[in-house]
C-alpha cells in the first residue's frame, strides 16, 4: 500500500549554476515519515545510494554510485 502524499513535488531552482531540482529537508522528512521503517527505498533507473554530501551552508546533495549528467541537448544520462 502506498503512503498518502508519496508523490514528491520538486521545486525547480535556477541560480548561477545549471538548473537543479531541490526539496527542503523538512518536506522530504515529512513525506518519508509515513513510510514504514522496514520498507526499501528504490531510486529510479537503478541508481545506487552512495552518501549525503554537504555542498553549502544550507545545501546537502544526495550522491549515487553512478554518474548522472545532462548533455548539451538537455537529455539526462546515467553512466554505470
PDB file of N, CA and C in Angstrom:
ATOM      1  N   UNK A   1       0.832  -1.180   0.000  1.00  0.00           N
ATOM      2  CA  UNK A   1       0.000   0.000   0.000  1.00  0.00           C
ATOM      3  C   UNK A   1       0.879   1.246   0.000  1.00  0.00           C
ATOM      4  N   UNK A   2       0.573   2.200  -0.853  1.00  0.00           N
ATOM      5  CA  UNK A   2       1.348   3.427  -0.992  1.00  0.00           C
ATOM      6  C   UNK A   2       0.931   4.438   0.072  1.00  0.00           C
ATOM      7  N   UNK A   3       1.900   5.018   0.824  1.00  0.00           N
ATOM      8  CA  UNK A   3       1.557   6.026   1.833  1.00  0.00           C
ATOM      9  C   UNK A   3       0.916   7.258   1.202  1.00  0.00           C
ATOM     10  N   UNK A   4       0.079   7.958   1.980  1.00  0.00           N
ATOM     11  CA  UNK A   4      -0.546   9.195   1.498  1.00  0.00           C
ATOM     12  C   UNK A   4       0.518  10.226   1.161  1.00  0.00           C
ATOM     13  N   UNK A   5       0.291  10.973   0.097  1.00  0.00           N
ATOM     14  CA  UNK A   5       1.189  12.075  -0.264  1.00  0.00           C
ATOM     15  C   UNK A   5       2.569  11.633  -0.679  1.00  0.00           C
ATOM     16  N   UNK A   6       2.707  10.432  -1.206  1.00  0.00           N
ATOM     17  CA  UNK A   6       4.048   9.933  -1.520  1.00  0.00           C
ATOM     18  C   UNK A   6       4.638  10.543  -2.789  1.00  0.00           C
ATOM     19  N   UNK A   7       3.783  11.092  -3.644  1.00  0.00           N
ATOM     20  CA  UNK A   7       4.296  11.749  -4.847  1.00  0.00           C
ATOM     21  C   UNK A   7       4.981  13.048  -4.433  1.00  0.00           C
ATOM     22  N   UNK A   8       6.282  13.146  -4.671  1.00  0.00           N
ATOM     23  CA  UNK A   8       7.018  14.343  -4.255  1.00  0.00           C
ATOM     24  C   UNK A   8       6.944  15.426  -5.305  1.00  0.00           C
ATOM     25  N   UNK A   9       6.661  16.634  -4.861  1.00  0.00           N
ATOM     26  CA  UNK A   9       6.700  17.783  -5.746  1.00  0.00           C
ATOM     27  C   UNK A   9       8.078  18.411  -5.586  1.00  0.00           C
ATOM     28  N   UNK A  10       8.781  18.553  -6.691  1.00  0.00           N
ATOM     29  CA  UNK A  10      10.146  19.073  -6.667  1.00  0.00           C
ATOM     30  C   UNK A  10      10.128  20.555  -7.043  1.00  0.00           C
ATOM     31  N   UNK A  11      10.817  21.330  -6.246  1.00  0.00           N
ATOM     32  CA  UNK A  11      10.946  22.759  -6.505  1.00  0.00           C
ATOM     33  C   UNK A  11      12.128  22.968  -7.446  1.00  0.00           C
ATOM     34  N   UNK A  12      11.907  23.632  -8.569  1.00  0.00           N
ATOM     35  CA  UNK A  12      12.982  23.936  -9.513  1.00  0.00           C
ATOM     36  C   UNK A  12      13.614  25.268  -9.111  1.00  0.00           C
ATOM     37  N   UNK A  13      14.929  25.251  -8.992  1.00  0.00           N
ATOM     38  CA  UNK A  13      15.616  26.491  -8.652  1.00  0.00           C
ATOM     39  C   UNK A  13      16.658  26.786  -9.717  1.00  0.00           C
ATOM     40  N   UNK A  14      16.844  28.038 -10.022  1.00  0.00           N
ATOM     41  CA  UNK A  14      17.840  28.442 -11.004  1.00  0.00           C
ATOM     42  C   UNK A  14      18.719  29.486 -10.344  1.00  0.00           C
ATOM     43  N   UNK A  15      20.014  29.240 -10.350  1.00  0.00           N
ATOM     44  CA  UNK A  15      20.975  30.185  -9.802  1.00  0.00           C
ATOM     45  C   UNK A  15      22.047  30.440 -10.842  1.00  0.00           C
ATOM     46  N   UNK A  16      23.269  30.677 -10.391  1.00  0.00           N
ATOM     47  CA  UNK A  16      24.359  30.896 -11.326  1.00  0.00           C
ATOM     48  C   UNK A  16      24.811  29.563 -11.932  1.00  0.00           C
ATOM     49  N   UNK A  17      24.429  28.458 -11.308  1.00  0.00           N
ATOM     50  CA  UNK A  17      24.755  27.137 -11.836  1.00  0.00           C
ATOM     51  C   UNK A  17      23.575  26.645 -12.677  1.00  0.00           C
ATOM     52  N   UNK A  18      23.759  25.512 -13.397  1.00  0.00           N
ATOM     53  CA  UNK A  18      22.647  24.972 -14.181  1.00  0.00           C
ATOM     54  C   UNK A  18      21.441  24.681 -13.291  1.00  0.00           C
ATOM     55  N   UNK A  19      20.252  24.617 -13.895  1.00  0.00           N
ATOM     56  CA  UNK A  19      19.019  24.341 -13.150  1.00  0.00           C
ATOM     57  C   UNK A  19      19.181  23.047 -12.352  1.00  0.00           C
ATOM     58  N   UNK A  20      18.656  23.048 -11.142  1.00  0.00           N
ATOM     59  CA  UNK A  20      18.725  21.852 -10.297  1.00  0.00           C
ATOM     60  C   UNK A  20      17.406  21.682  -9.569  1.00  0.00           C
ATOM     61  N   UNK A  21      17.077  20.448  -9.305  1.00  0.00           N
ATOM     62  CA  UNK A  21      15.855  20.147  -8.568  1.00  0.00           C
ATOM     63  C   UNK A  21      16.210  20.007  -7.096  1.00  0.00           C
ATOM     64  N   UNK A  22      15.460  20.689  -6.241  1.00  0.00           N
ATOM     65  CA  UNK A  22      15.694  20.596  -4.803  1.00  0.00           C
ATOM     66  C   UNK A  22      14.378  20.377  -4.087  1.00  0.00           C
ATOM     67  N   UNK A  23      14.489  19.875  -2.877  1.00  0.00           N
ATOM     68  CA  UNK A  23      13.345  19.736  -1.985  1.00  0.00           C
ATOM     69  C   UNK A  23      13.859  20.084  -0.592  1.00  0.00           C
ATOM     70  N   UNK A  24      13.095  20.814   0.174  1.00  0.00           N
ATOM     71  CA  UNK A  24      13.504  21.161   1.541  1.00  0.00           C
ATOM     72  C   UNK A  24      13.604  19.887   2.378  1.00  0.00           C
ATOM     73  N   UNK A  25      14.600  19.816   3.259  1.00  0.00           N
ATOM     74  CA  UNK A  25      14.799  18.644   4.108  1.00  0.00           C
ATOM     75  C   UNK A  25      13.548  18.341   4.929  1.00  0.00           C
ATOM     76  N   UNK A  26      12.908  19.379   5.439  1.00  0.00           N
ATOM     77  CA  UNK A  26      11.682  19.178   6.240  1.00  0.00           C
ATOM     78  C   UNK A  26      10.600  18.494   5.410  1.00  0.00           C
ATOM     79  N   UNK A  27      10.462  18.895   4.152  1.00  0.00           N
ATOM     80  CA  UNK A  27       9.454  18.294   3.279  1.00  0.00           C
ATOM     81  C   UNK A  27       9.795  16.833   2.976  1.00  0.00           C
ATOM     82  N   UNK A  28      11.072  16.546   2.711  1.00  0.00           N
ATOM     83  CA  UNK A  28      11.494  15.163   2.455  1.00  0.00           C
ATOM     84  C   UNK A  28      11.216  14.284   3.673  1.00  0.00           C
ATOM     85  N   UNK A  29      11.577  14.773   4.861  1.00  0.00           N
ATOM     86  CA  UNK A  29      11.326  14.015   6.094  1.00  0.00           C
ATOM     87  C   UNK A  29       9.835  13.820   6.329  1.00  0.00           C
ATOM     88  N   UNK A  30       9.042  14.877   6.061  1.00  0.00           N
ATOM     89  CA  UNK A  30       7.597  14.771   6.244  1.00  0.00           C
ATOM     90  C   UNK A  30       7.013  13.712   5.311  1.00  0.00           C
ATOM     91  N   UNK A  31       7.479  13.702   4.069  1.00  0.00           N
ATOM     92  CA  UNK A  31       6.975  12.727   3.097  1.00  0.00           C
ATOM     93  C   UNK A  31       7.378  11.302   3.469  1.00  0.00           C
ATOM     94  N   UNK A  32       8.546  11.141   4.060  1.00  0.00           N
ATOM     95  CA  UNK A  32       9.032   9.799   4.405  1.00  0.00           C
ATOM     96  C   UNK A  32       8.514   9.288   5.743  1.00  0.00           C
ATOM     97  N   UNK A  33       7.992  10.188   6.595  1.00  0.00           N
ATOM     98  CA  UNK A  33       7.574   9.750   7.922  1.00  0.00           C
ATOM     99  C   UNK A  33       6.423   8.751   7.881  1.00  0.00           C
ATOM    100  N   UNK A  34       5.636   8.744   6.816  1.00  0.00           N
ATOM    101  CA  UNK A  34       4.529   7.789   6.714  1.00  0.00           C
ATOM    102  C   UNK A  34       4.964   6.456   6.108  1.00  0.00           C
ATOM    103  N   UNK A  35       6.214   6.367   5.693  1.00  0.00           N
ATOM    104  CA  UNK A  35       6.736   5.125   5.121  1.00  0.00           C
ATOM    105  C   UNK A  35       7.249   4.250   6.266  1.00  0.00           C
ATOM    106  N   UNK A  36       6.782   3.017   6.352  1.00  0.00           N
ATOM    107  CA  UNK A  36       7.250   2.128   7.420  1.00  0.00           C
ATOM    108  C   UNK A  36       8.772   1.931   7.366  1.00  0.00           C
ATOM    109  N   UNK A  37       9.407   1.805   8.538  1.00  0.00           N
ATOM    110  CA  UNK A  37      10.858   1.682   8.642  1.00  0.00           C
ATOM    111  C   UNK A  37      11.420   0.462   7.927  1.00  0.00           C
ATOM    112  N   UNK A  38      10.626  -0.570   7.766  1.00  0.00           N
ATOM    113  CA  UNK A  38      11.156  -1.790   7.135  1.00  0.00           C
ATOM    114  C   UNK A  38      10.943  -1.818   5.618  1.00  0.00           C
ATOM    115  N   UNK A  39      10.407  -0.744   5.043  1.00  0.00           N
ATOM    116  CA  UNK A  39      10.271  -0.649   3.588  1.00  0.00           C
ATOM    117  C   UNK A  39      11.600  -0.251   2.969  1.00  0.00           C
ATOM    118  N   UNK A  40      11.867  -0.731   1.755  1.00  0.00           N
ATOM    119  CA  UNK A  40      13.037  -0.315   0.985  1.00  0.00           C
ATOM    120  C   UNK A  40      12.693   0.933   0.188  1.00  0.00           C
ATOM    121  N   UNK A  41      13.706   1.759  -0.090  1.00  0.00           N
ATOM    122  CA  UNK A  41      13.552   2.921  -0.948  1.00  0.00           C
ATOM    123  C   UNK A  41      14.275   2.606  -2.254  1.00  0.00           C
ATOM    124  N   UNK A  42      13.555   2.698  -3.362  1.00  0.00           N
ATOM    125  CA  UNK A  42      14.102   2.388  -4.683  1.00  0.00           C
ATOM    126  C   UNK A  42      14.337   3.681  -5.439  1.00  0.00           C
ATOM    127  N   UNK A  43      15.533   3.862  -5.963  1.00  0.00           N
ATOM    128  CA  UNK A  43      15.843   5.037  -6.771  1.00  0.00           C
ATOM    129  C   UNK A  43      15.666   4.684  -8.243  1.00  0.00           C
ATOM    130  N   UNK A  44      15.171   5.623  -9.028  1.00  0.00           N
ATOM    131  CA  UNK A  44      14.865   5.396 -10.443  1.00  0.00           C
ATOM    132  C   UNK A  44      16.088   4.953 -11.232  1.00  0.00           C
ATOM    133  N   UNK A  45      15.824   4.187 -12.263  1.00  0.00           N
ATOM    134  CA  UNK A  45      16.827   3.775 -13.249  1.00  0.00           C
ATOM    135  C   UNK A  45      18.008   3.035 -12.644  1.00  0.00           C
ATOM    136  N   UNK A  46      17.789   2.329 -11.536  1.00  0.00           N
ATOM    137  CA  UNK A  46      18.844   1.517 -10.949  1.00  0.00           C
ATOM    138  C   UNK A  46      19.920   2.280 -10.210  1.00  0.00           C
ATOM    139  N   UNK A  47      19.672   3.544  -9.870  1.00  0.00           N
ATOM    140  CA  UNK A  47      20.666   4.317  -9.134  1.00  0.00           C
ATOM    141  C   UNK A  47      20.885   3.699  -7.756  1.00  0.00           C
ATOM    142  N   UNK A  48      22.138   3.694  -7.320  1.00  0.00           N
ATOM    143  CA  UNK A  48      22.504   3.147  -6.005  1.00  0.00           C
ATOM    144  C   UNK A  48      22.961   4.294  -5.109  1.00  0.00           C
ATOM    145  N   UNK A  49      22.328   4.424  -3.939  1.00  0.00           N
ATOM    146  CA  UNK A  49      22.684   5.470  -2.978  1.00  0.00           C
ATOM    147  C   UNK A  49      24.142   5.325  -2.561  1.00  0.00           C
ATOM    148  N   UNK A  50      24.865   6.456  -2.501  1.00  0.00           N
ATOM    149  CA  UNK A  50      26.257   6.466  -2.045  1.00  0.00           C
ATOM    150  C   UNK A  50      26.386   7.203  -0.714  1.00  0.00           C
ATOM    151  N   UNK A  51      25.987   8.492  -0.687  1.00  0.00           N
ATOM    152  CA  UNK A  51      26.142   9.272   0.538  1.00  0.00           C
ATOM    153  C   UNK A  51      25.409  10.608   0.441  1.00  0.00           C
ATOM    154  N   UNK A  52      25.338  11.270   1.590  1.00  0.00           N
ATOM    155  CA  UNK A  52      24.901  12.661   1.652  1.00  0.00           C
ATOM    156  C   UNK A  52      26.176  13.499   1.709  1.00  0.00           C
ATOM    157  N   UNK A  53      26.275  14.537   0.883  1.00  0.00           N
ATOM    158  CA  UNK A  53      27.461  15.389   0.836  1.00  0.00           C
ATOM    159  C   UNK A  53      27.038  16.841   1.031  1.00  0.00           C
ATOM    160  N   UNK A  54      27.641  17.497   2.012  1.00  0.00           N
ATOM    161  CA  UNK A  54      27.332  18.912   2.246  1.00  0.00           C
ATOM    162  C   UNK A  54      27.976  19.737   1.139  1.00  0.00           C
ATOM    163  N   UNK A  55      27.170  20.576   0.482  1.00  0.00           N
ATOM    164  CA  UNK A  55      27.636  21.382  -0.646  1.00  0.00           C
ATOM    165  C   UNK A  55      27.552  22.877  -0.366  1.00  0.00           C
ATOM    166  N   UNK A  56      27.103  23.257   0.776  1.00  0.00           N
ATOM    167  CA  UNK A  56      26.989  24.670   1.132  1.00  0.00           C
ATOM    168  C   UNK A  56      26.465  24.792   2.540  1.00  0.00           C
ATOM    169  N   UNK A  57      26.331  26.031   2.986  1.00  0.00           N
ATOM    170  CA  UNK A  57      25.858  26.288   4.346  1.00  0.00           C
ATOM    171  C   UNK A  57      24.521  25.607   4.622  1.00  0.00           C
ATOM    172  N   UNK A  58      23.632  25.632   3.633  1.00  0.00           N
ATOM    173  CA  UNK A  58      22.290  25.048   3.823  1.00  0.00           C
ATOM    174  C   UNK A  58      21.925  24.112   2.668  1.00  0.00           C
ATOM    175  N   UNK A  59      22.926  23.421   2.108  1.00  0.00           N
ATOM    176  CA  UNK A  59      22.679  22.550   0.953  1.00  0.00           C
ATOM    177  C   UNK A  59      23.342  21.188   1.151  1.00  0.00           C
ATOM    178  N   UNK A  60      22.545  20.135   1.053  1.00  0.00           N
ATOM    179  CA  UNK A  60      23.033  18.754   1.108  1.00  0.00           C
ATOM    180  C   UNK A  60      22.712  18.099  -0.231  1.00  0.00           C
ATOM    181  N   UNK A  61      23.682  17.405  -0.808  1.00  0.00           N
ATOM    182  CA  UNK A  61      23.465  16.688  -2.060  1.00  0.00           C
ATOM    183  C   UNK A  61      23.400  15.193  -1.771  1.00  0.00           C
ATOM    184  N   UNK A  62      22.425  14.514  -2.369  1.00  0.00           N
ATOM    185  CA  UNK A  62      22.352  13.056  -2.296  1.00  0.00           C
ATOM    186  C   UNK A  62      23.146  12.533  -3.483  1.00  0.00           C
ATOM    187  N   UNK A  63      24.193  11.750  -3.200  1.00  0.00           N
ATOM    188  CA  UNK A  63      25.057  11.234  -4.261  1.00  0.00           C
ATOM    189  C   UNK A  63      24.778   9.750  -4.494  1.00  0.00           C
ATOM    190  N   UNK A  64      25.006   9.348  -5.727  1.00  0.00           N
ATOM    191  CA  UNK A  64      24.817   7.965  -6.138  1.00  0.00           C
ATOM    192  C   UNK A  64      26.133   7.393  -6.631  1.00  0.00           C
ATOM    193  N   UNK A  65      26.226   6.069  -6.723  1.00  0.00           N
ATOM    194  CA  UNK A  65      27.430   5.417  -7.234  1.00  0.00           C
ATOM    195  C   UNK A  65      27.599   5.626  -8.736  1.00  0.00           C
ATOM    196  N   UNK A  66      26.533   6.018  -9.425  1.00  0.00           N
ATOM    197  CA  UNK A  66      26.586   6.245 -10.850  1.00  0.00           C
ATOM    198  C   UNK A  66      26.729   7.738 -11.132  1.00  0.00           C
ATOM    199  N   UNK A  67      27.309   8.062 -12.284  1.00  0.00           N
ATOM    200  CA  UNK A  67      27.435   9.447 -12.717  1.00  0.00           C
ATOM    201  C   UNK A  67      26.170   9.815 -13.502  1.00  0.00           C
ATOM    202  N   UNK A  68      25.458  10.831 -13.057  1.00  0.00           N
ATOM    203  CA  UNK A  68      24.235  11.296 -13.713  1.00  0.00           C
ATOM    204  C   UNK A  68      24.519  12.700 -14.230  1.00  0.00           C
ATOM    205  N   UNK A  69      24.259  12.924 -15.523  1.00  0.00           N
ATOM    206  CA  UNK A  69      24.543  14.232 -16.093  1.00  0.00           C
ATOM    207  C   UNK A  69      23.595  14.551 -17.241  1.00  0.00           C
ATOM    208  N   UNK A  70      23.481  15.854 -17.533  1.00  0.00           N
ATOM    209  CA  UNK A  70      22.659  16.340 -18.640  1.00  0.00           C
ATOM    210  C   UNK A  70      23.592  16.771 -19.764  1.00  0.00           C
ATOM    211  N   UNK A  71      23.329  16.309 -20.992  1.00  0.00           N
ATOM    212  CA  UNK A  71      24.184  16.684 -22.118  1.00  0.00           C
ATOM    213  C   UNK A  71      23.798  18.053 -22.672  1.00  0.00           C
ATOM    214  N   UNK A  72      24.511  18.492 -23.711  1.00  0.00           N
ATOM    215  CA  UNK A  72      24.290  19.819 -24.282  1.00  0.00           C
ATOM    216  C   UNK A  72      22.901  19.991 -24.909  1.00  0.00           C
ATOM    217  N   UNK A  73      22.183  18.882 -25.140  1.00  0.00           N
ATOM    218  CA  UNK A  73      20.834  18.932 -25.699  1.00  0.00           C
ATOM    219  C   UNK A  73      19.759  18.845 -24.614  1.00  0.00           C
ATOM    220  N   UNK A  74      20.188  18.784 -23.335  1.00  0.00           N
ATOM    221  CA  UNK A  74      19.244  18.718 -22.228  1.00  0.00           C
ATOM    222  C   UNK A  74      18.774  17.316 -21.887  1.00  0.00           C
ATOM    223  N   UNK A  75      19.378  16.302 -22.501  1.00  0.00           N
ATOM    224  CA  UNK A  75      18.998  14.913 -22.237  1.00  0.00           C
ATOM    225  C   UNK A  75      19.826  14.363 -21.074  1.00  0.00           C
ATOM    226  N   UNK A  76      19.153  13.674 -20.135  1.00  0.00           N
ATOM    227  CA  UNK A  76      19.820  13.094 -18.970  1.00  0.00           C
ATOM    228  C   UNK A  76      20.452  11.761 -19.320  1.00  0.00           C
ATOM    229  N   UNK A  77      21.639  11.493 -18.752  1.00  0.00           N
ATOM    230  CA  UNK A  77      22.361  10.236 -18.959  1.00  0.00           C
ATOM    231  C   UNK A  77      22.822   9.690 -17.620  1.00  0.00           C
ATOM    232  N   UNK A  78      22.882   8.360 -17.504  1.00  0.00           N
ATOM    233  CA  UNK A  78      23.402   7.695 -16.324  1.00  0.00           C
ATOM    234  C   UNK A  78      24.536   6.791 -16.778  1.00  0.00           C
ATOM    235  N   UNK A  79      25.729   6.986 -16.211  1.00  0.00           N
ATOM    236  CA  UNK A  79      26.877   6.124 -16.512  1.00  0.00           C
ATOM    237  C   UNK A  79      27.020   5.124 -15.386  1.00  0.00           C
ATOM    238  N   UNK A  80      26.918   3.846 -15.727  1.00  0.00           N
ATOM    239  CA  UNK A  80      27.045   2.768 -14.735  1.00  0.00           C
ATOM    240  C   UNK A  80      28.454   2.293 -14.641  1.00  0.00           C
TER     241      UNK A  80
END
